[in-house]
Amino acid sequence: MSATLTEEQLRTIAAQYGTPVYVYHAEKITEQYTLLQNAFRKSHTRFFYASKALTNINILRHILSLGCDIDCSSINEVKLALHAGFEKDNILYTSNGIAFSEIEEAVALGVKINIDSLSNLEKFGKKYGHSYPVGIRLRPNIMAGGNLKISTGHEKSKFGIPIEQLDTILALVKENDLFIHALHIHTGSEIKDVSVFMKVAGIFTDLVPHFPEVRFLDLGGGFKVPYKEGESGTDIPLLGQKVAEIIDQLSATHQRSFEAWFEPGKFLVSECGYFITEVNVLKQSGQTHFAGVNSGFNHLIRPMFYDAYHRIQNISNPEGPLRPYTIVGNICETDTFATDRELNEVREGDLLVFYNAGAYGFEMGSNYNSRFKPAQVLVSKDQTWLIGKRDSFEDLLRNQVLVL
Ligand SMILES: *Cc1c(COP(=O)(O)O)cnc(C)c1O
């Protein structure tokens, strides 16, 4: 039985904490991590939670308590991970486009690092030589992921070192006596098809003979989770089985033990999250019935940014007749969450819940229109905690410097 929060629980939380509010269910994260553990039992595999999906310190601590490691996309995320209690050996910093000074900081903190440009790789070699193992982030020419905006492996993508530059990489490694312990490829997000990961594994198989010290093959994140009802995600058990075969084969061929690494973000935290909003106004224009909620792309930008689909439910009128609504926000921009979506009849004051709101929801939020970022609530073992306060008016002024 999948861990879910009931509409009754969500209504109670909305009444207690107000709206808009993000709600996270710890047991759902546990369930997702357990699924990974079971599927990859047979292989040496490590999971680094891509923390950019949701960085609330309590979420990080819950993930730590499960025994999961952590992947960071900025030096501040590295510091948050340390603050949450992760050991430096279990922190991975997969950088892209960063100043070399951040890499020096990461070395000083002692965490694992993946480097994504020739220039930083060269600087790294000159400064650390063989003394600090490092991973290389490569960019294959694979088009993968839900759409172009979330695909990172194609030939116009800024991420990673283009694989055609292998000769230059090898020359750099040799010249600076670099200790390359990991190869990294992250092709994008929402990859349903296991064969995409197999293509990456195939590329690693071709590359390994060039890197005699590589032990870790990092296939990035990007597992798909269901957003729509009846939709299915990446076949995790199948992926686990395939990865075990490849790792075994490589270990046998090269007489050293390899380990697969993954960096799931969405997979661990998407489904644990619920975003509860309240309907401010109903408006009709021709055939369109607008339901305007007390939120906008300042709180949940995925529908506008990526055309992402989020399931929405009217939890205040679950028995009401189904009608099509266009759900919009209150920001002075077009911020449409969904067009002509069937909902149980909506009345002003009703609560609309957005599902799959755990990953890249609050985290991509802003104070646009000088609106407050929402409160965040954690539910674990039927206890409820406030884990992020709603902004207050002082927060809007906090970093402003009065000079006039
Ligand atoms: C964003 C990101 C991830 C996580 O992607 P998900 O789709 O959330 O699983 C993993 N690795 C890297 C390098 C990323 O940039």
Short mmCIF file of C-alpha atoms and ligand atoms in Angstrom, two decimals, residues 50 52 71 94 137 184 186 188-190 220-223 263-267 360, ligand 1:
data_model
loop_
_atom_site.label_atom_id
_atom_site.label_comp_id
_atom_site.label_asym_id
_atom_site.label_seq_id
_atom_site.Cartn_x
_atom_site.Cartn_y
_atom_site.Cartn_z
CA ALA A 50 19.85 15.47 -5.72
CA LYS A 52 18.21 20.85 -5.34
CA ASP A 71 24.31 15.26 -4.42
CA THR A 94 28.26 17.90 -9.26
CA ARG A 137 31.04 15.13 -16.03
CA HIS A 184 29.45 11.10 -14.73
CA HIS A 186 23.26 12.98 -16.41
CA GLY A 188 18.01 14.85 -18.17
CA SER A 189 14.85 14.53 -16.11
CA GLU A 190 11.76 12.32 -16.47
CA GLY A 220 22.95 10.88 -12.76
CA GLY A 221 19.30 11.28 -11.86
CA GLY A 222 16.20 11.63 -13.95
CA PHE A 223 14.00 8.67 -12.98
CA GLU A 263 21.49 11.01 -8.23
CA PRO A 264 17.69 10.82 -7.94
CA GLY A 265 15.91 14.02 -6.99
CA LYS A 266 12.36 13.90 -8.25
CA PHE A 267 12.09 10.16 -7.67
CA TYR A 360 11.12 21.66 -7.65
C1 LIG B 1 18.92 17.93 -11.36
C2 LIG B 1 19.95 16.89 -11.33
C3 LIG B 1 19.65 15.62 -10.84
C4 LIG B 1 18.28 15.21 -10.39
O1 LIG B 1 17.36 15.11 -11.42
P1 LIG B 1 15.92 14.49 -11.12
O2 LIG B 1 15.20 14.58 -12.42
O3 LIG B 1 15.29 15.33 -10.06
O4 LIG B 1 16.13 13.09 -10.67
C5 LIG B 1 20.69 14.71 -10.76
N1 LIG B 1 21.95 15.02 -11.15
C6 LIG B 1 22.25 16.24 -11.65
C7 LIG B 1 23.65 16.52 -12.04
C8 LIG B 1 21.27 17.20 -11.76
O5 LIG B 1 21.59 18.40 -12.26
#
